[in-house]
Short mmCIF file of C-alpha atoms (C1' of nucleotides) in Angstrom, two decimals:
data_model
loop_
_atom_site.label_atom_id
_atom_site.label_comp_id
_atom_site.label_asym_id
_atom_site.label_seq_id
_atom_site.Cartn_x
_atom_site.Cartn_y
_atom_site.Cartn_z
CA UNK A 1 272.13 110.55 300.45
CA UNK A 2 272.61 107.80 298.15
CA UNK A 3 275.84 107.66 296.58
CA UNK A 4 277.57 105.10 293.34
CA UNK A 5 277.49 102.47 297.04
CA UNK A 6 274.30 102.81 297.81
CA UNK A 7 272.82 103.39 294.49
CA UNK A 8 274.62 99.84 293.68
CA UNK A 9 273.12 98.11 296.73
CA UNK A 10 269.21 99.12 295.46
CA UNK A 11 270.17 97.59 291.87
CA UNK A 12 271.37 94.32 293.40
CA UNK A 13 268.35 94.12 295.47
CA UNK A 14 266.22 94.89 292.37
CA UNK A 15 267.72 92.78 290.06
CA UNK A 16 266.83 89.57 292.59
CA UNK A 17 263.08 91.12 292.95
CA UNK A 18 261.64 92.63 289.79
CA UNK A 19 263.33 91.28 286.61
CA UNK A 20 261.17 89.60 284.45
CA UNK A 21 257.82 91.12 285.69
CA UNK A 22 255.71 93.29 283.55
CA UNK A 23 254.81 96.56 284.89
CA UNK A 24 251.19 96.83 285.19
CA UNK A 25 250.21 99.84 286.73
CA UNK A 26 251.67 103.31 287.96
CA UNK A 27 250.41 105.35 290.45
CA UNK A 28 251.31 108.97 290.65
CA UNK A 29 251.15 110.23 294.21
CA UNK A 30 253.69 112.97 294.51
CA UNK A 31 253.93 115.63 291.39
CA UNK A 32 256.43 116.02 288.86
CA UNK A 33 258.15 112.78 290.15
CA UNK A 34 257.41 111.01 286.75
CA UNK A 35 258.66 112.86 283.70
CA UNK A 36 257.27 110.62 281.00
CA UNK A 37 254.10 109.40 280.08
CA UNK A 38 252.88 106.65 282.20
CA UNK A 39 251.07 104.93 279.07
CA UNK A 40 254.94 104.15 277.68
CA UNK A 41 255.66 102.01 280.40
CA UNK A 42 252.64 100.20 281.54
CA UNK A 43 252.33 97.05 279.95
CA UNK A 44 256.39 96.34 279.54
CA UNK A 45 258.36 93.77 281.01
CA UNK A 46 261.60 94.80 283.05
CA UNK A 47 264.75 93.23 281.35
CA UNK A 48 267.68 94.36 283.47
CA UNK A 49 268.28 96.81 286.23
CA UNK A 50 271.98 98.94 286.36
CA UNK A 51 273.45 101.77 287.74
CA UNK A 52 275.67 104.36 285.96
CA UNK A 53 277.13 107.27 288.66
CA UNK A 54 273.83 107.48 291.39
CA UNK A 55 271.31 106.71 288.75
CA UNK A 56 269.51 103.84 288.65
CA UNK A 57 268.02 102.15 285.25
CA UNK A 58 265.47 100.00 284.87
CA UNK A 59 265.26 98.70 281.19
CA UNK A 60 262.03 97.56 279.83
CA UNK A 61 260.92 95.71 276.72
CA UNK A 62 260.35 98.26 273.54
CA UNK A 63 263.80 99.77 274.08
CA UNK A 64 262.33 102.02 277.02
CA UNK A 65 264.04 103.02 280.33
CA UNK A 66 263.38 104.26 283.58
CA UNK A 67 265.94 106.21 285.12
CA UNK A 68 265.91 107.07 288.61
CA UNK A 69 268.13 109.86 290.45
CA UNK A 70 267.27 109.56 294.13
CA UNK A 71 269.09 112.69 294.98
CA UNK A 72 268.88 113.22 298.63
CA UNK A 73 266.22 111.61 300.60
CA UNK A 74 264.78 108.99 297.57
CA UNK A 75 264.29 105.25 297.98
CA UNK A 76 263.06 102.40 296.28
CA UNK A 77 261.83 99.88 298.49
CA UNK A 78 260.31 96.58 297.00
CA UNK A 79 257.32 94.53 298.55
CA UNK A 80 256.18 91.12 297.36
CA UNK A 81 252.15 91.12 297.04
CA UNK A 82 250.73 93.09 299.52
CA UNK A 83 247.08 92.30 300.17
CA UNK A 84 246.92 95.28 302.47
CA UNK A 85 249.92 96.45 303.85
CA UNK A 86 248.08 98.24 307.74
CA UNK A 87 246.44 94.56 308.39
CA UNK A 88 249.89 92.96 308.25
CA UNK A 89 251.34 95.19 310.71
CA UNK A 90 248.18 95.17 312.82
CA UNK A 91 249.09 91.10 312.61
CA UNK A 92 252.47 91.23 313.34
CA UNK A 93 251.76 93.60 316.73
CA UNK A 94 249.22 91.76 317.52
CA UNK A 95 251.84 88.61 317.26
CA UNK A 96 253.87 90.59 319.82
CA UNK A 97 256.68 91.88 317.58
CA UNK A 98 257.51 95.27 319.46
CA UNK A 99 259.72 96.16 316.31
CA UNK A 100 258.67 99.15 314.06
CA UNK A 101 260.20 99.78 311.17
CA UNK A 102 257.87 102.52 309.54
CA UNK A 103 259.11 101.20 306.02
CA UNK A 104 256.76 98.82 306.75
CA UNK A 105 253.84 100.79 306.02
CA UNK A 106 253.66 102.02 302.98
CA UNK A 107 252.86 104.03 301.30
CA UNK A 108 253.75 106.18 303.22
CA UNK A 109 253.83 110.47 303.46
CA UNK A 110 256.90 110.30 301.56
CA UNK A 111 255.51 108.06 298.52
CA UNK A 112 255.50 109.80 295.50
CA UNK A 113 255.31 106.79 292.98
CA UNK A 114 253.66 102.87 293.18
CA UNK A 115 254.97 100.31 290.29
CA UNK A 116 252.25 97.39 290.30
CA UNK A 117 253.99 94.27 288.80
CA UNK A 118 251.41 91.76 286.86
CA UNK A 119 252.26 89.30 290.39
CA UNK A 120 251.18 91.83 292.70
CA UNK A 121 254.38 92.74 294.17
CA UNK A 122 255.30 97.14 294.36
CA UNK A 123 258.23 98.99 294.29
CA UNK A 124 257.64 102.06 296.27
CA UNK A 125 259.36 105.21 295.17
CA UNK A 126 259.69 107.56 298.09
CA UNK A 127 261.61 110.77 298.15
CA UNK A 128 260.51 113.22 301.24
CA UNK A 129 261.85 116.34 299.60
CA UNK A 130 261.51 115.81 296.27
CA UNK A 131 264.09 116.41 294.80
CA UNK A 132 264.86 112.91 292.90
CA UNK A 133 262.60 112.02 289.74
CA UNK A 134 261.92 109.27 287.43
CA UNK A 135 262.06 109.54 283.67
CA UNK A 136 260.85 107.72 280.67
CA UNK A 137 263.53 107.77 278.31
CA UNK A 138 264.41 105.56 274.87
CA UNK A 139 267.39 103.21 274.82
CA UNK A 140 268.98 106.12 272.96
CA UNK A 141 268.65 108.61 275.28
CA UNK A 142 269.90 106.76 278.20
CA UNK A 143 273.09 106.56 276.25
CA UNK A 144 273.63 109.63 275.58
CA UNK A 145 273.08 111.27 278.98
CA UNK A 146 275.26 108.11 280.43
CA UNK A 147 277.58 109.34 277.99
CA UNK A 148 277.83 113.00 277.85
CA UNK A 149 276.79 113.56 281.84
CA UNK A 150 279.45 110.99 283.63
CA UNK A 151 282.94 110.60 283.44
CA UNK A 152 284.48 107.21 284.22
CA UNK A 153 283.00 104.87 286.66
CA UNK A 154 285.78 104.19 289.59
CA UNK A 155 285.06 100.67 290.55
CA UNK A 156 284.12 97.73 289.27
CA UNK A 157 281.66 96.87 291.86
CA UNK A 158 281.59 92.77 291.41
CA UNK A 159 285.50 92.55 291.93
CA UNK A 160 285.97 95.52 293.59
CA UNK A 161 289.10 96.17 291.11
CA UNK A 162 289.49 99.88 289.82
CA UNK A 163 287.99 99.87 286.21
CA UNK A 164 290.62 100.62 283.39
CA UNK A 165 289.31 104.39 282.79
CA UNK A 166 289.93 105.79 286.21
CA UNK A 167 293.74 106.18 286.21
CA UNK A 168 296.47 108.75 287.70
CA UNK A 169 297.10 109.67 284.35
CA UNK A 170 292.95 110.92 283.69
CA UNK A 171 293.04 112.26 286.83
CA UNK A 172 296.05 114.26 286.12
CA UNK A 173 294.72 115.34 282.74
CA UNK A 174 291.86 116.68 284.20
CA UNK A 175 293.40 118.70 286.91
CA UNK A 176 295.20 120.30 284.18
CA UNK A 177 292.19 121.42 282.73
CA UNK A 178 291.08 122.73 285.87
CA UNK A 179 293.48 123.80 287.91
CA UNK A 180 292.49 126.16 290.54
CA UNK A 181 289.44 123.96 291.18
CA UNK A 182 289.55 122.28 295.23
CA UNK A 183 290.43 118.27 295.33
CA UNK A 184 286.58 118.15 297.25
CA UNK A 185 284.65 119.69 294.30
CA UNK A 186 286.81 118.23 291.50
CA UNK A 187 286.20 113.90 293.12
CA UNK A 188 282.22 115.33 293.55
CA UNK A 189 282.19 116.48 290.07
CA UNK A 190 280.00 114.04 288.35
CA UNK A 191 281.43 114.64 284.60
CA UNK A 192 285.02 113.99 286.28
CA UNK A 193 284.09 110.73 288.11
CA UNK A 194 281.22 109.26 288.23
CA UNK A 195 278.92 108.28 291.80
CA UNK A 196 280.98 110.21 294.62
CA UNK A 197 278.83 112.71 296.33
CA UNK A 198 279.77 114.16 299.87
CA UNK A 199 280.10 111.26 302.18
CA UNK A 200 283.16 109.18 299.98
CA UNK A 201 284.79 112.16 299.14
CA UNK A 202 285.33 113.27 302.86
CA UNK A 203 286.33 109.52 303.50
CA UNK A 204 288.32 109.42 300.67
CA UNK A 205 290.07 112.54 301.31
CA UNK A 206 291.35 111.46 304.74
CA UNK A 207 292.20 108.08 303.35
CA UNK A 208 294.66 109.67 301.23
CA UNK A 209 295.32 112.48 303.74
CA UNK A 210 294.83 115.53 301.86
CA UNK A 211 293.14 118.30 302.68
CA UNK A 212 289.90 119.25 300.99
CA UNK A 213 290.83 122.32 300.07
CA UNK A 214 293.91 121.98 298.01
CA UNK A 215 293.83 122.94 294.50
CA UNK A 216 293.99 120.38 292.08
CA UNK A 217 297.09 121.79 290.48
CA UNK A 218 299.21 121.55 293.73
CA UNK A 219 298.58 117.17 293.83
CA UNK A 220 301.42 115.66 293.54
CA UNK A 221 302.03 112.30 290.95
CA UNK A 222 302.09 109.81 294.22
CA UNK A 223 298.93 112.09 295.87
CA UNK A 224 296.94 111.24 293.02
CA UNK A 225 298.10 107.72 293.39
CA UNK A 226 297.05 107.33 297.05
CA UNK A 227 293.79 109.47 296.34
CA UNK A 228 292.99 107.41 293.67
CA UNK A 229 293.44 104.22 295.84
CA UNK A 230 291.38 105.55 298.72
CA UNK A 231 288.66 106.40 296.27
CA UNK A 232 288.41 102.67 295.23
CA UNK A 233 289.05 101.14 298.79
CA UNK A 234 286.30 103.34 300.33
CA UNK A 235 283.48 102.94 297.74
CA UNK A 236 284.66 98.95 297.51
CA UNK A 237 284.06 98.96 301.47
CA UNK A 238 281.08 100.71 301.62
CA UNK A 239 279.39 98.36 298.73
CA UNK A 240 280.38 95.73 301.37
CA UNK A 241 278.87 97.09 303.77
CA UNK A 242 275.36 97.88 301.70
CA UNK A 243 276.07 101.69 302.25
CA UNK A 244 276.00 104.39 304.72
CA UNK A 245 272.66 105.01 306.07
CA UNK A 246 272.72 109.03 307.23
CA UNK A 247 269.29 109.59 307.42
CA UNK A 248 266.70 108.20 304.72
CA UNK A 249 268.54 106.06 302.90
CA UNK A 250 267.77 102.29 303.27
CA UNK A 251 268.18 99.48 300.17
CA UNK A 252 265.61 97.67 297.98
CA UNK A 253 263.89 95.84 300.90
CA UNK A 254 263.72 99.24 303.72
CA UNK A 255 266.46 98.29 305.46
CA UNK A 256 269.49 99.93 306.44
CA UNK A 257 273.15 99.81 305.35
CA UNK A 258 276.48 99.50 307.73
CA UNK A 259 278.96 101.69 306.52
CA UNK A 260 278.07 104.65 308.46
CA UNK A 261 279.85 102.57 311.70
CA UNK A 262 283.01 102.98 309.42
CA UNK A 263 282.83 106.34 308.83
CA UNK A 264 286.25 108.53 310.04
CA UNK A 265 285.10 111.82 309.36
CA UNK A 266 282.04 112.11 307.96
CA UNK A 267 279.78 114.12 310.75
CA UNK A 268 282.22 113.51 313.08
CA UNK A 269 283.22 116.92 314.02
CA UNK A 270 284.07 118.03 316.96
CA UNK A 271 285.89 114.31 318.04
CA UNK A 272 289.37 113.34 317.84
CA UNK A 273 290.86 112.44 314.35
CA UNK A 274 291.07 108.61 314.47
CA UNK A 275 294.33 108.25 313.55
CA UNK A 276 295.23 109.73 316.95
CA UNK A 277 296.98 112.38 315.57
CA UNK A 278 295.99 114.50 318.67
CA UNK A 279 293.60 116.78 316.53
CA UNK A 280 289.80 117.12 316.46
CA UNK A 281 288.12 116.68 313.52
CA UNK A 282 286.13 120.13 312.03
CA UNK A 283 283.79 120.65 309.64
CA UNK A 284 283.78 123.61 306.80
CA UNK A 285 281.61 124.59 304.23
CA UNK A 286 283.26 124.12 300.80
CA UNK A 287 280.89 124.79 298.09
CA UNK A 288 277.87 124.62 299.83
CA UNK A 289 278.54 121.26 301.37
CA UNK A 290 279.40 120.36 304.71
CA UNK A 291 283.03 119.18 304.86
CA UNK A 292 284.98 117.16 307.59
CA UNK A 293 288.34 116.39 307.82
CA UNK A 294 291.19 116.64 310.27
CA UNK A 295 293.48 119.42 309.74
CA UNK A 296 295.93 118.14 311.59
CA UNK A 297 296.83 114.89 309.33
CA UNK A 298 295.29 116.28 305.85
CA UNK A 299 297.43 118.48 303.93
"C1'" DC B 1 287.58 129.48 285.49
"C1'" DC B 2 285.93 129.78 290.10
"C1'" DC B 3 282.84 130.97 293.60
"C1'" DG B 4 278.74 132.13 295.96
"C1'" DG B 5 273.89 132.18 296.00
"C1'" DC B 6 269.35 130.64 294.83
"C1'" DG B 7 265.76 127.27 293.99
"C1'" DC B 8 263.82 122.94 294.57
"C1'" DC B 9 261.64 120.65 299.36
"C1'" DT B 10 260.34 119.12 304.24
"C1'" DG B 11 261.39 117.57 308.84
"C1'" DA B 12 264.61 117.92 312.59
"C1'" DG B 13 266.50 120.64 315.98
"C1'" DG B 14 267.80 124.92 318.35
"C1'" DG B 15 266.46 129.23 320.59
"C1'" DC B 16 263.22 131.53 323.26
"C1'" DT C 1 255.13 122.47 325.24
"C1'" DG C 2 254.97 125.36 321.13
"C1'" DC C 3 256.33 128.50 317.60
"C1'" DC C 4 259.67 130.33 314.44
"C1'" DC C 5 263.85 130.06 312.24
"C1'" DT C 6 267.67 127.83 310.19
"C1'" DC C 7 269.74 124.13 308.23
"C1'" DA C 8 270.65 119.95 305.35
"C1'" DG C 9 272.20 118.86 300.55
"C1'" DG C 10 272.52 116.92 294.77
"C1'" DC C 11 272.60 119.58 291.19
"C1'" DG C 12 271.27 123.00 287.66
"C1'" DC C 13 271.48 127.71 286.83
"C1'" DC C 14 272.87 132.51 287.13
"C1'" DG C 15 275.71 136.46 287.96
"C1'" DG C 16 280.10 138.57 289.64
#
DNA sequence: CCCGGCGCCTGAGGGC
DNA sequence: TGCCCTCAGGCGCCGG
């Protein structure tokens, strides 16, 4: 489930691949992917790819946009000029390369959108359950949703530095405005901080050692300190590592990221907490989202 | 304010 | 082998 990590890895991979090129065709395979007409993209150039919290922009000439929210199972997956993708891989079995990577064939089941560039190359938007989308929006409107929708991005993701916004004293602040609300929902909260979703708050959780479950109210001054840390160490780490791959998610070019080997408690329940504390790791529901963390060490 | 539940989706995996 | 059921989860929305 791409998180701010992964969602960061796909722009870097983009920006290298598609800047530049004018968009010269859509195709619309899967429904209500595209909200937007098709006829206000086709024909622009693509000036710059970035990310803001897990969505992806692609800005085009004519002060247009397309935004991308991958949600759970979305990709975008690039491929220079394709003359016809089955007669490669035919080719390259034929060569006796036993490796199949099913990215390779695309589209695929799971296609819902094709991007022609005016070279030939695609950019494949797949999302197997459907719940990501694509939207047309002005230069104006991107603005104001990354305005009004996101709170402060954690991490400056060239340097790896915290950015200036996400401090103990913001955190703080907003705790007080929500007191009773659990240290897991309040870091997944989108209009809190922007780009953690369920994988870097577990990990950041039991970097800091608290428990999941604690109400914001009850974090003490150094807590938030070390959470806030964690927070920036883990999401640093896992841009390092070109992000966890759980189950669908792969970067611009299909392929897979690392940091799920560095995972501590995410879908590791059931196995001893790694800090040898003795305890097993467990997993709850909180919210309506699978939780791990050691009860032993996080309080 | 907080929480739970539903809806959006489809494939994987468990039970029988 | 095969069928049915549940589950997974980002996020908006609704009701208690």
């Amino acid at each position: 489930m791409p998180e701010l990590p992964e969602v960061e890895t796909i722009k870097r991979g983009l920006q290298d691949k598609i800047i530049g090129k004018v968009i010269q065709a859509i195709d619309v395979l899967g429904p209500r992917r595209l909200i937007g007409k098709r006829e206000d993209v086709v024909g622009r150039k693509i000036l710059a790819v970035d990310r803001r919290a897990k969505v992806l922009r692609v800005q085009l000439s004519g002060g247009t946009n397309l935004l991308f929210h991958l949600k759970m199972t979305g990709q975008l997956i690039y491929r220079p000029e394709i003359r016809n993708t089955k007669y490669e891989i035919r080719d390259s079995f034929a060569g006796g390369h036993p490796s199949h990577d099913w990215h390779a064939d695309l589209p695929n089941s799971a296609t819902r959108l094709v991007f022609t560039f005016d070279d030939k190359a695609k950019l494949f938007f797949n999302d197997l359950r459907m719940f990501g989308w694509c939207k047309v929006l002005t230069d104006e409107q991107v603005a104001k949703i990354f305005m009004d929708e996101y709170g402060p991005e954690p991490i400056d993701s060239d340097s790896g530095q915290a950015l200036p916004d996400f401090t103990v004293p913001y955190l703080a602040a907003q705790a007080k405005r929500l007191p009773r609300r659990k240290i897991k929902q309040f870091l997944t909260d989108q209009k809190i901080i922007a780009g953690i979703g369920n994988i870097y708050a577990d990990e950041s959780l039991f970097a800091a050692r608290i428990s999941p479950l604690r109400p914001v109210k009850e974090i003490s001054p150094l807590e938030w300190q070390n959470l806030r840390q964690s927070v920036v160490e883990i999401l640093g780490l896992a841009i390092k590592n070109r992000g966890t791959t759980d189950s669908d998610y792969v970067d611009s070019e299909g392929k897979k990221g690392g940091m799920q080997n560095f995972l501590k408690v995410y879908r590791r329940d059931g196995q001893p907490c790694p800090e040898n504390c003795g305890g097993l790791i467990e997993r709850i529901t909180l919210g309506g989202r699978g939780t791990h963390y050691c009860p032993a060490c996080q309080k």
